[in-house]
Each structure stands twice: as C-alpha cells, then as structure tokens.
CSV table of C-alpha atoms in Angstrom, one decimal:
chain,number,residue,atom,x,y,z
A,1,UNK,CA,51.0,6.9,-13.2
A,2,UNK,CA,50.1,3.4,-11.8
A,3,UNK,CA,46.7,1.5,-10.7
A,4,UNK,CA,48.0,1.8,-7.2
A,5,UNK,CA,47.7,5.7,-7.4
A,6,UNK,CA,44.4,5.5,-7.7
A,7,UNK,CA,43.8,4.0,-4.1
A,8,UNK,CA,42.8,5.6,-1.0
A,9,UNK,CA,46.5,7.0,1.1
A,10,UNK,CA,46.9,3.8,3.4
A,11,UNK,CA,46.0,4.5,7.2
A,12,UNK,CA,46.8,6.2,10.3
A,13,UNK,CA,47.9,3.6,13.0
A,14,UNK,CA,45.1,5.5,15.0
A,15,UNK,CA,42.7,5.1,12.5
A,16,UNK,CA,42.8,1.6,12.4
A,17,UNK,CA,43.0,2.0,16.5
A,18,UNK,CA,39.7,3.3,16.4
A,19,UNK,CA,37.6,3.4,13.7
A,20,UNK,CA,39.3,0.5,11.1
A,21,UNK,CA,39.4,0.8,7.9
A,22,UNK,CA,36.2,1.1,5.3
A,23,UNK,CA,36.4,-1.8,1.6
A,24,UNK,CA,36.7,-0.4,-1.2
A,25,UNK,CA,34.3,-2.0,-2.4
A,26,UNK,CA,35.8,-3.9,-5.2
A,27,UNK,CA,37.6,-7.7,-5.5
A,28,UNK,CA,36.0,-11.1,-5.6
A,29,UNK,CA,37.4,-12.1,-1.7
A,30,UNK,CA,36.3,-9.3,1.2
A,31,UNK,CA,39.1,-9.8,4.5
A,32,UNK,CA,37.1,-8.5,7.5
A,33,UNK,CA,40.3,-8.2,9.6
A,34,UNK,CA,42.1,-6.6,12.6
A,35,UNK,CA,43.0,-3.3,12.2
A,36,UNK,CA,46.4,-4.0,13.6
A,37,UNK,CA,46.8,-6.6,10.5
A,38,UNK,CA,46.1,-4.1,8.0
A,39,UNK,CA,49.0,-2.7,7.0
A,40,UNK,CA,50.7,-6.5,7.1
A,41,UNK,CA,48.0,-7.4,4.7
A,42,UNK,CA,48.1,-4.3,2.4
A,43,UNK,CA,51.8,-4.7,2.5
A,44,UNK,CA,51.3,-8.6,1.0
A,45,UNK,CA,48.5,-7.7,-1.1
A,46,UNK,CA,51.0,-5.2,-3.0
A,47,UNK,CA,53.5,-7.6,-3.2
A,48,UNK,CA,51.8,-10.0,-4.9
A,49,UNK,CA,49.5,-8.7,-6.7
A,50,UNK,CA,46.1,-9.7,-5.2
A,51,UNK,CA,43.9,-7.1,-6.5
A,52,UNK,CA,40.9,-10.1,-6.1
A,53,UNK,CA,41.2,-9.6,-2.0
A,54,UNK,CA,39.5,-5.9,-0.4
A,55,UNK,CA,40.1,-5.4,2.8
A,56,UNK,CA,37.7,-4.3,5.4
A,57,UNK,CA,39.1,-3.6,9.3
A,58,UNK,CA,38.0,-3.5,12.7
A,59,UNK,CA,39.0,-1.1,14.8
A,60,UNK,CA,42.2,-2.7,16.2
A,61,UNK,CA,41.3,-1.7,19.7
A,62,UNK,CA,39.0,-4.6,20.2
A,63,UNK,CA,42.2,-6.4,21.0
A,64,UNK,CA,41.9,-5.3,24.2
A,65,UNK,CA,38.2,-6.1,24.6
A,66,UNK,CA,38.2,-9.9,23.1
A,67,UNK,CA,34.5,-10.2,24.1
A,68,UNK,CA,32.9,-7.1,21.5
A,69,UNK,CA,35.2,-9.3,18.5
A,70,UNK,CA,32.7,-11.9,17.4
A,71,UNK,CA,29.8,-9.3,17.4
A,72,UNK,CA,31.4,-6.6,15.7
A,73,UNK,CA,33.1,-9.6,13.3
A,74,UNK,CA,28.8,-11.0,12.7
A,75,UNK,CA,27.5,-7.9,12.0
A,76,UNK,CA,30.8,-6.9,9.5
A,77,UNK,CA,29.7,-10.4,7.7
A,78,UNK,CA,26.1,-10.3,7.6
A,79,UNK,CA,26.5,-6.2,6.1
A,80,UNK,CA,28.9,-7.5,3.4
A,81,UNK,CA,27.5,-10.2,2.8
A,82,UNK,CA,25.9,-11.0,-1.3
A,83,UNK,CA,28.5,-8.2,-2.1
A,84,UNK,CA,31.7,-10.8,-2.7
A,85,UNK,CA,31.7,-14.5,-3.5
A,86,UNK,CA,33.7,-15.0,-0.5
A,87,UNK,CA,34.3,-13.5,2.7
A,88,UNK,CA,37.1,-14.2,5.2
A,89,UNK,CA,37.4,-13.4,8.8
A,90,UNK,CA,41.6,-12.2,9.7
A,91,UNK,CA,41.9,-13.1,13.2
A,92,UNK,CA,42.7,-16.3,14.9
A,93,UNK,CA,40.4,-17.0,18.1
A,94,UNK,CA,42.2,-13.4,19.7
A,95,UNK,CA,40.7,-14.0,23.4
A,96,UNK,CA,37.3,-15.3,22.2
A,97,UNK,CA,37.7,-19.0,23.5
A,98,UNK,CA,36.6,-20.5,20.9
A,99,UNK,CA,33.3,-18.2,20.1
A,100,UNK,CA,34.7,-16.5,17.2
A,101,UNK,CA,35.5,-20.1,15.4
A,102,UNK,CA,31.5,-20.9,16.4
A,103,UNK,CA,30.5,-17.9,14.5
A,104,UNK,CA,32.5,-18.1,11.6
A,105,UNK,CA,31.3,-21.9,11.3
A,106,UNK,CA,27.4,-20.4,11.5
A,107,UNK,CA,28.1,-17.8,8.9
A,108,UNK,CA,29.9,-19.8,6.6
A,109,UNK,CA,33.3,-18.3,6.6
A,110,UNK,CA,36.5,-19.0,6.8
A,111,UNK,CA,39.1,-17.4,9.5
A,112,UNK,CA,42.4,-18.0,10.5
A,113,UNK,CA,43.4,-20.7,12.8
A,114,UNK,CA,45.8,-20.3,16.2
A,115,UNK,CA,45.1,-18.9,19.2
A,116,UNK,CA,46.0,-15.3,18.0
A,117,UNK,CA,48.6,-13.6,16.2
A,118,UNK,CA,51.5,-13.3,17.9
A,119,UNK,CA,50.9,-17.8,17.3
A,120,UNK,CA,50.7,-17.1,13.3
A,121,UNK,CA,53.2,-14.8,12.7
A,122,UNK,CA,55.6,-16.8,14.3
A,123,UNK,CA,53.5,-20.2,12.9
A,124,UNK,CA,51.1,-21.7,15.1
A,125,UNK,CA,53.5,-24.7,15.2
A,126,UNK,CA,56.9,-23.3,15.8
A,127,UNK,CA,54.5,-20.7,18.4
A,128,UNK,CA,53.2,-23.7,20.8
A,129,UNK,CA,56.2,-25.6,20.3
A,130,UNK,CA,57.9,-22.7,22.2
A,131,UNK,CA,55.9,-23.3,25.2
A,132,UNK,CA,56.8,-19.8,27.1
A,133,UNK,CA,54.7,-18.6,29.6
A,134,UNK,CA,56.6,-15.7,31.2
A,135,UNK,CA,57.0,-13.8,27.2
A,136,UNK,CA,55.0,-10.6,27.0
A,137,UNK,CA,54.5,-10.3,22.3
A,138,UNK,CA,54.6,-6.9,20.7
A,139,UNK,CA,54.0,-6.9,16.8
A,140,UNK,CA,54.8,-4.0,14.3
A,141,UNK,CA,51.6,-2.7,15.1
A,142,UNK,CA,51.9,-3.0,18.8
A,143,UNK,CA,55.3,-1.4,19.1
A,144,UNK,CA,53.7,1.4,17.6
A,145,UNK,CA,50.8,1.5,19.1
A,146,UNK,CA,52.1,0.6,23.2
A,147,UNK,CA,51.1,3.7,24.7
A,148,UNK,CA,47.6,3.1,23.3
A,149,UNK,CA,47.0,-0.4,23.7
A,150,UNK,CA,49.4,-1.6,26.9
A,151,UNK,CA,50.3,1.8,28.3
A,152,UNK,CA,47.1,4.1,29.0
A,153,UNK,CA,44.3,1.1,29.0
A,154,UNK,CA,46.5,-0.2,32.1
A,155,UNK,CA,46.7,2.8,33.2
A,156,UNK,CA,50.2,3.1,34.3
A,157,UNK,CA,50.0,6.4,32.5
A,158,UNK,CA,48.6,7.9,35.7
A,159,UNK,CA,49.8,4.8,38.0
A,160,UNK,CA,52.9,3.5,36.6
A,161,UNK,CA,53.7,2.1,40.5
A,162,UNK,CA,50.9,-0.5,39.0
A,163,UNK,CA,53.7,-1.7,36.6
A,164,UNK,CA,54.7,-4.4,38.6
A,165,UNK,CA,51.4,-5.6,39.8
A,166,UNK,CA,50.6,-6.2,35.9
A,167,UNK,CA,53.8,-7.3,34.8
A,168,UNK,CA,55.9,-8.6,37.3
A,169,UNK,CA,55.6,-12.4,36.8
A,170,UNK,CA,56.9,-12.1,32.6
A,171,UNK,CA,60.4,-11.8,32.1
A,172,UNK,CA,61.1,-11.4,28.6
A,173,UNK,CA,59.5,-8.7,26.1
A,174,UNK,CA,59.4,-10.4,22.5
A,175,UNK,CA,59.3,-8.1,19.4
A,176,UNK,CA,58.0,-10.1,17.1
A,177,UNK,CA,59.1,-8.2,14.1
A,178,UNK,CA,56.9,-8.4,11.2
A,179,UNK,CA,59.6,-5.6,9.2
A,180,UNK,CA,63.1,-4.8,9.8
A,181,UNK,CA,63.0,-1.5,11.0
A,182,UNK,CA,65.5,-0.5,13.4
A,183,UNK,CA,63.7,2.6,14.7
A,184,UNK,CA,60.5,0.0,15.6
A,185,UNK,CA,63.1,-2.2,17.1
A,186,UNK,CA,64.8,0.8,19.3
A,187,UNK,CA,61.1,1.6,20.0
A,188,UNK,CA,60.4,-2.0,21.0
A,189,UNK,CA,63.2,-1.8,23.5
A,190,UNK,CA,61.9,1.0,25.2
A,191,UNK,CA,58.7,-0.7,25.9
A,192,UNK,CA,61.0,-3.7,27.5
A,193,UNK,CA,62.1,-0.9,29.3
A,194,UNK,CA,59.6,0.8,30.4
A,195,UNK,CA,57.8,-3.0,31.6
A,196,UNK,CA,61.2,-3.5,33.4
A,197,UNK,CA,61.2,-6.8,31.3
A,198,UNK,CA,64.1,-7.9,28.9
A,199,UNK,CA,64.3,-7.8,25.6
A,200,UNK,CA,64.3,-10.3,22.9
A,201,UNK,CA,63.9,-9.5,18.9
A,202,UNK,CA,62.6,-12.1,16.7
A,203,UNK,CA,61.7,-11.9,12.9
A,204,UNK,CA,58.5,-13.4,11.9
A,205,UNK,CA,58.2,-11.7,8.8
A,206,UNK,CA,54.3,-12.3,8.5
A,207,UNK,CA,54.5,-15.9,9.5
A,208,UNK,CA,51.7,-18.2,8.3
A,209,UNK,CA,49.2,-15.4,7.3
A,210,UNK,CA,50.8,-15.1,4.1
A,211,UNK,CA,50.0,-18.7,3.0
A,212,UNK,CA,46.6,-18.4,4.2
A,213,UNK,CA,46.1,-14.9,2.3
A,214,UNK,CA,47.8,-16.8,-0.8
A,215,UNK,CA,45.5,-19.7,-1.4
A,216,UNK,CA,42.2,-17.4,-1.3
B,1,UNK,CA,47.7,25.5,52.9
B,2,UNK,CA,44.8,23.7,51.6
B,3,UNK,CA,41.5,24.6,53.8
B,4,UNK,CA,39.6,21.2,53.3
B,5,UNK,CA,42.4,19.3,54.2
B,6,UNK,CA,40.8,16.4,56.3
B,7,UNK,CA,42.7,15.3,59.6
B,8,UNK,CA,40.8,11.3,60.0
B,9,UNK,CA,41.8,11.3,63.8
B,10,UNK,CA,39.7,14.4,64.5
B,11,UNK,CA,36.5,12.3,63.0
B,12,UNK,CA,34.4,10.1,65.0
B,13,UNK,CA,33.7,6.9,64.2
B,14,UNK,CA,31.5,6.7,62.1
B,15,UNK,CA,32.8,9.7,59.5
B,16,UNK,CA,36.1,7.6,59.8
B,17,UNK,CA,34.6,3.9,58.5
B,18,UNK,CA,32.9,6.6,56.2
B,19,UNK,CA,36.1,8.5,55.3
B,20,UNK,CA,38.0,5.7,54.9
B,21,UNK,CA,35.7,4.1,52.5
B,22,UNK,CA,36.0,7.5,49.9
B,23,UNK,CA,40.0,6.5,50.5
B,24,UNK,CA,39.8,2.9,49.6
B,25,UNK,CA,37.8,4.1,46.3
B,26,UNK,CA,40.7,6.5,45.9
B,27,UNK,CA,43.2,3.7,46.2
B,28,UNK,CA,45.2,6.0,49.1
B,29,UNK,CA,47.0,3.1,51.5
B,30,UNK,CA,48.7,5.6,53.7
B,31,UNK,CA,45.7,7.0,54.6
B,32,UNK,CA,43.8,3.5,55.3
B,33,UNK,CA,46.9,2.7,57.1
B,34,UNK,CA,46.2,5.5,59.4
B,35,UNK,CA,42.2,5.1,59.6
B,36,UNK,CA,43.5,1.3,60.8
B,37,UNK,CA,45.8,2.7,63.4
B,38,UNK,CA,43.0,4.9,64.6
B,39,UNK,CA,40.3,2.8,64.6
B,40,UNK,CA,42.6,-0.2,67.2
B,41,UNK,CA,43.5,2.7,69.4
B,42,UNK,CA,40.0,3.5,69.4
B,43,UNK,CA,39.3,-0.1,70.5
B,44,UNK,CA,37.8,-1.5,67.8
B,45,UNK,CA,38.4,-4.8,67.3
B,46,UNK,CA,40.5,-6.0,64.2
B,47,UNK,CA,37.6,-7.8,62.6
B,48,UNK,CA,35.3,-5.2,63.1
B,49,UNK,CA,37.6,-3.0,61.6
B,50,UNK,CA,38.6,-6.0,58.8
B,51,UNK,CA,34.9,-6.2,58.2
B,52,UNK,CA,33.1,-2.7,58.5
B,53,UNK,CA,35.9,-0.8,57.3
B,54,UNK,CA,38.0,-2.3,54.8
B,55,UNK,CA,36.0,-5.2,53.4
B,56,UNK,CA,32.7,-3.0,53.2
B,57,UNK,CA,34.7,-0.4,51.3
B,58,UNK,CA,35.8,-2.6,48.5
B,59,UNK,CA,32.8,-4.2,48.1
B,60,UNK,CA,31.6,-0.5,47.0
B,61,UNK,CA,35.1,-0.9,44.9
B,62,UNK,CA,33.8,-4.0,44.0
B,63,UNK,CA,30.1,-2.9,42.8
B,64,UNK,CA,31.3,-0.2,41.0
B,65,UNK,CA,33.8,-2.4,38.5
B,66,UNK,CA,30.9,-4.5,38.0
B,67,UNK,CA,29.1,-2.0,36.8
B,68,UNK,CA,31.4,-0.6,34.8
B,69,UNK,CA,32.0,2.9,37.2
B,70,UNK,CA,35.5,1.4,37.7
B,71,UNK,CA,38.2,-0.4,35.8
B,72,UNK,CA,41.0,-2.1,36.3
B,73,UNK,CA,43.5,0.0,37.6
B,74,UNK,CA,41.2,1.7,40.0
B,75,UNK,CA,40.7,-1.4,41.7
B,76,UNK,CA,44.0,-2.6,41.7
B,77,UNK,CA,45.2,0.9,43.4
B,78,UNK,CA,42.2,0.1,45.9
B,79,UNK,CA,43.3,-3.6,46.7
B,80,UNK,CA,47.0,-1.8,46.8
B,81,UNK,CA,45.1,0.2,49.8
B,82,UNK,CA,43.4,-2.6,51.7
B,83,UNK,CA,46.4,-4.6,51.5
B,84,UNK,CA,48.0,-2.4,53.3
B,85,UNK,CA,45.2,-2.1,56.2
B,86,UNK,CA,45.5,-5.9,55.9
B,87,UNK,CA,49.1,-6.1,56.4
B,88,UNK,CA,48.5,-4.3,59.5
B,89,UNK,CA,45.3,-6.4,61.3
B,90,UNK,CA,46.6,-10.1,59.9
B,91,UNK,CA,48.8,-10.7,63.3
B,92,UNK,CA,46.6,-9.0,65.6
B,93,UNK,CA,43.6,-11.5,63.5
B,94,UNK,CA,45.2,-14.6,64.3
B,95,UNK,CA,46.0,-13.4,67.9
B,96,UNK,CA,42.4,-12.4,68.7
B,97,UNK,CA,40.9,-15.4,67.3
B,98,UNK,CA,38.3,-14.2,64.2
B,99,UNK,CA,36.4,-16.3,63.7
B,100,UNK,CA,37.3,-18.7,60.9
B,101,UNK,CA,34.7,-19.4,58.0
B,102,UNK,CA,36.5,-22.1,56.1
B,103,UNK,CA,39.6,-22.8,54.0
B,104,UNK,CA,40.4,-22.4,50.6
B,105,UNK,CA,43.3,-23.4,48.5
B,106,UNK,CA,44.1,-21.5,45.3
B,107,UNK,CA,46.3,-20.7,42.3
B,108,UNK,CA,46.4,-19.9,38.7
B,109,UNK,CA,46.4,-22.3,36.3
B,110,UNK,CA,49.7,-24.2,34.3
B,111,UNK,CA,51.0,-22.1,31.6
B,112,UNK,CA,49.2,-19.0,32.9
B,113,UNK,CA,50.9,-16.3,35.4
B,114,UNK,CA,48.7,-13.5,35.8
B,115,UNK,CA,47.7,-13.5,39.1
B,116,UNK,CA,45.6,-10.1,39.3
B,117,UNK,CA,42.2,-11.5,39.4
B,118,UNK,CA,44.0,-14.5,41.9
B,119,UNK,CA,45.3,-12.2,44.2
B,120,UNK,CA,41.9,-10.0,44.7
B,121,UNK,CA,40.0,-13.1,45.4
B,122,UNK,CA,42.4,-14.1,47.6
B,123,UNK,CA,42.5,-11.0,49.9
B,124,UNK,CA,38.9,-10.8,49.9
B,125,UNK,CA,38.5,-14.0,51.0
B,126,UNK,CA,40.7,-13.7,53.4
B,127,UNK,CA,38.9,-10.4,54.7
B,128,UNK,CA,35.3,-12.3,54.7
B,129,UNK,CA,37.1,-14.7,57.2
B,130,UNK,CA,38.8,-17.7,55.6
B,131,UNK,CA,42.1,-19.0,55.5
B,132,UNK,CA,44.0,-18.8,52.1
B,133,UNK,CA,46.5,-20.6,51.1
B,134,UNK,CA,47.7,-19.5,48.1
B,135,UNK,CA,49.7,-21.4,45.6
B,136,UNK,CA,50.7,-18.9,43.5
B,137,UNK,CA,51.1,-19.2,39.3
B,138,UNK,CA,51.6,-21.6,36.9
B,139,UNK,CA,50.5,-24.6,38.8
B,140,UNK,CA,50.4,-28.2,37.2
B,141,UNK,CA,47.7,-30.4,38.4
B,142,UNK,CA,50.3,-32.7,40.9
B,143,UNK,CA,50.5,-29.1,42.9
B,144,UNK,CA,46.9,-28.6,43.1
B,145,UNK,CA,46.6,-32.1,44.2
B,146,UNK,CA,49.8,-32.2,46.9
B,147,UNK,CA,48.2,-28.7,48.0
B,148,UNK,CA,45.0,-30.5,48.7
B,149,UNK,CA,46.1,-33.4,50.5
B,150,UNK,CA,48.7,-31.3,52.5
B,151,UNK,CA,46.2,-28.6,53.5
B,152,UNK,CA,42.4,-30.2,53.4
B,153,UNK,CA,40.7,-26.8,52.8
B,154,UNK,CA,36.8,-26.5,52.0
B,155,UNK,CA,37.5,-25.1,49.0
B,156,UNK,CA,39.9,-25.2,45.4
B,157,UNK,CA,40.3,-22.3,43.5
B,158,UNK,CA,41.4,-21.8,40.1
B,159,UNK,CA,41.8,-18.8,38.0
B,160,UNK,CA,43.1,-18.3,34.7
B,161,UNK,CA,42.9,-15.4,32.4
B,162,UNK,CA,44.1,-16.8,29.2
B,163,UNK,CA,41.9,-18.6,26.6
B,164,UNK,CA,44.5,-21.6,25.6
B,165,UNK,CA,45.3,-21.8,29.6
B,166,UNK,CA,41.8,-22.4,31.0
B,167,UNK,CA,41.4,-25.8,29.5
B,168,UNK,CA,44.0,-26.9,32.1
B,169,UNK,CA,41.2,-27.0,34.8
B,170,UNK,CA,39.1,-29.5,33.5
B,171,UNK,CA,42.8,-31.5,33.7
B,172,UNK,CA,42.5,-30.8,37.1
B,173,UNK,CA,38.9,-31.8,37.9
B,174,UNK,CA,39.3,-34.9,35.9
B,175,UNK,CA,42.4,-35.9,37.8
B,176,UNK,CA,40.0,-35.5,41.1
B,177,UNK,CA,37.3,-37.6,40.2
B,178,UNK,CA,39.7,-40.3,38.6
B,179,UNK,CA,41.5,-40.0,41.9
B,180,UNK,CA,38.3,-40.0,43.7
B,181,UNK,CA,38.0,-36.7,45.8
B,182,UNK,CA,36.2,-34.7,43.5
B,183,UNK,CA,33.9,-35.1,45.8
B,184,UNK,CA,35.7,-33.7,48.8
B,185,UNK,CA,36.1,-30.4,47.7
B,186,UNK,CA,33.9,-27.4,46.4
B,187,UNK,CA,36.0,-26.1,43.3
B,188,UNK,CA,35.3,-22.2,42.0
B,189,UNK,CA,36.5,-21.4,38.8
B,190,UNK,CA,37.4,-17.7,37.5
B,191,UNK,CA,39.2,-15.4,35.3
B,192,UNK,CA,38.0,-12.8,32.4
B,193,UNK,CA,37.5,-15.1,29.5
B,194,UNK,CA,35.2,-18.1,31.8
B,195,UNK,CA,31.9,-18.1,32.0
B,196,UNK,CA,29.1,-20.2,33.3
B,197,UNK,CA,28.4,-22.2,30.9
B,198,UNK,CA,32.4,-23.6,30.9
B,199,UNK,CA,32.3,-23.8,34.9
B,200,UNK,CA,29.6,-26.3,34.5
B,201,UNK,CA,31.1,-27.9,31.6
B,202,UNK,CA,34.4,-28.9,32.9
B,203,UNK,CA,32.4,-30.1,36.6
B,204,UNK,CA,33.3,-26.9,38.8
B,205,UNK,CA,31.0,-26.3,42.0
B,206,UNK,CA,30.6,-22.7,40.6
B,207,UNK,CA,32.1,-19.9,38.2
B,208,UNK,CA,32.7,-17.0,40.2
B,209,UNK,CA,32.5,-13.6,37.7
B,210,UNK,CA,34.6,-11.1,40.2
B,211,UNK,CA,36.1,-11.6,44.0
B,212,UNK,CA,33.0,-10.4,45.8
B,213,UNK,CA,30.6,-13.7,43.8
B,214,UNK,CA,34.2,-15.8,44.6
B,215,UNK,CA,32.9,-14.5,48.5
B,216,UNK,CA,29.3,-14.8,48.3
B,217,UNK,CA,29.4,-18.1,46.6
B,218,UNK,CA,32.2,-19.5,48.9
B,219,UNK,CA,30.3,-19.1,51.9
B,220,UNK,CA,26.8,-20.1,50.5
B,221,UNK,CA,28.3,-23.4,49.4
B,222,UNK,CA,30.9,-23.9,52.6
B,223,UNK,CA,27.6,-23.6,54.7
B,224,UNK,CA,26.0,-26.3,52.6
B,225,UNK,CA,28.7,-28.5,53.1
B,226,UNK,CA,28.7,-28.3,56.5
B,227,UNK,CA,25.2,-28.9,56.9
B,228,UNK,CA,25.5,-32.0,55.0
B,229,UNK,CA,24.2,-35.5,57.1
B,230,UNK,CA,27.5,-37.7,57.7
B,231,UNK,CA,27.6,-40.0,54.4
B,232,UNK,CA,25.0,-42.7,55.1
C-alpha cells in the first residue's frame, strides 16, 4: 500500500463548507486555508509530493461573511503556534479590506497576495488587467456548492423574483475552471441560466496559487 | 375559504396602518398598494401615508435588519413592497407640494455595479422628503462632478460593495478638494465593507451603516448646514 492510503479520505464539500478541515498534525508548514480551496491544495500537495505541508481549512462559508474571516484566522494561528516551523494563511484579502493582511503582519505569518481567489486563480496581473466589472465568478468549488453559497443565502430558493435585483447589473457568469470536468462545466452553464447571465468558461488551473505554495 | 383572511378596507385607520406595517414586513406589494389606495380614498394626504404607513413600516424592517432578525432577501421584499406604494404616491406628492428637506445626488462608484444598498438609501431618503438624483452604477469622478454641477444638491452619496472599489470614494473627494468645491457639499458614504474609520480617513462627512442611519445623518447635517451663518 502507498503511504497516501494512510491519510484521511478527501473531505466532502458539505463538510468543507460548514466545518472546514482539521490538520493531520504532521509537516513542517501549516497551511490555514479557506475550505473552498481544500481540494485544489490537496491535489497540488499530492501531485508535487509536498509532504512538508499540513492543511487546516476554515469553513468555506466564511466566504459569505468576510467580517468573520480575520477572527477565525487569528484563532487558528494562535492555536497552532509552536507546533509548526511556519504557518501560512491561504486566503487573499477576500473582502476584509486589508484587515486580514494587517492581522497576518501582526501575527508574523504570510498570506496569498491579491484581492480574492478569483484573482489569484487567473493570476493577479491578468485579472487586474481585464478590469471586468460585470462578471460574476464561480470556481470549481463554488459551482459544486452554488446552492449553498449563492442561491439559498440570497433567498432565491424562496423568492426567485429577487434575482434581477441582485444580478440585473451583471452580464456574464465566468466559470474559472481549475480542472477539466465536463460535468462541472455543464453545471456552471446551468448556474448562468438560473441567474439569467451569459456564460463563459475560462480554464485557470491553480493560477498563482501553485507558485505561492511551491515556495513554502 | 380562509376564515382569518383580513379585508383591508374593513379595518379602521389605525388598524390598517398597523396591518400595512405587517404587510411591509412580509414584503406583500399588492397589499401595500391596496392599503395606500384605501388611505387615499379616506382622504389621507400622500405625505401622511408615506411617512406614517410606509416609512414607519420600513423603519421597523430596518431596525430588525440591523439587529440580525431580518436578512437581505426579506429587506429586499419589503423594499419592493414599499416601492409599489411609492409608485402610487410619488406623482401625488409632487402635486400636493410635500415638504422638501434637501437634495441628494447618489451613485455607486467606478468599478462597482452593486446597487441594492444605494437603491434602499434612495428610497428611504425620498420617503424622508429628500429629492434624490440617482446617477446609477459604475460612476467615474467626472460623472459625480457633472451631477454636482448640474443638480447643485446639498448631499453627495457614494456607495460601494467591494473592498477593491471603495478606495475610489477618496479619488472623488480628493478631486472635489482640488477643485475647491469639497465644502460646498455634505458627503455621505456607505456600503457593506466600509466603516466609520474609513469614512473619516477618506474625508467624508459621515459613514452611514444603513439606510435609516443615512436618513437621520442627512437630516442632521442638512439642518446644521442651513443653520450655519453666511461666510464672512
């Protein structure tokens, strides 16, 4: 049996959304990440043999409540301090308005550059150069969890008539694909239809994230 | 047949206004429109209907939103119901010469297309007697300046939902300073990622955390402005 078979089974999206993911407790570097990035980080870890990286994820649903990200990261960093040689926060600014960067500076830990995952998945420079205003983005994770992150929190399951109040100014749903998965692409297309938006698929892979984690 | 069905026209005025509060809270647009029409038939002035029934009801909604009892979808439904009532009252308010508290130009900043908060503020400001000129979304500084020049409002309102776009508010305020017109206007800013500290840092007169606060702040600052002695 390969050593990989001794690791925990991959977490479900539902668990990553609500609970996050506990670290395995081994490795030199602890990544404290958004649950929405878990599968991508685990895939890169396995593909590159990054056994020195341990992964802890905070509940992905914090994506919908940026004001809760900073305290959650602070708590996680403090709890892990002393147990790893290095701690790295795998969040971008993510709607915290610079507060997460300030917290990471205060805690002496690094974090991912950029405004949000949509930006670093495309590459921050490329994303900024596009200057898109009317695009609504979904990643692989958010396509899979569209109902939990978009449809239900906005009340569209109960009040579909609100759709255009939320999305009337958007034009296109851009699916930033981390993987080539025809089923996910079909699901993303269906999400665009539900929101009344045009559809565009952009393969991004892991964008800047691979380089960032590769340097740890 | 529902035994508990409420016939709005059978309620007395006090009961009807209380029921309209409930209907606004529940986002029932048709019922609100019916309630407004009944009160008009009973001889209420459009201004009284607006302030006592609609704004009164939305104030309850706003308070419960602030307290975490209601969430955005419910507030939007309530706003939509109020909009139905406002649609009936607006032309009548113009005819009957309702008191005008002041004038506001409002818009979402460049790079930002989110207008839910802005639209709520516009509606509540109109409900409070302000004339509102809504310049929409994704506004560059030139568009704001043009609207200030043309409309000569008391207040400029700027809104942003994104942390990436909210710094643009400072660009607008700094340009107003460069042109020597900053102090001619009250500048109010709002939006989910903002806070008081940000409002102060960019040189706004106030950060307004929600539509109700925007209305109260606007009233206070406009009254203060009007009470100021002429420049000497």
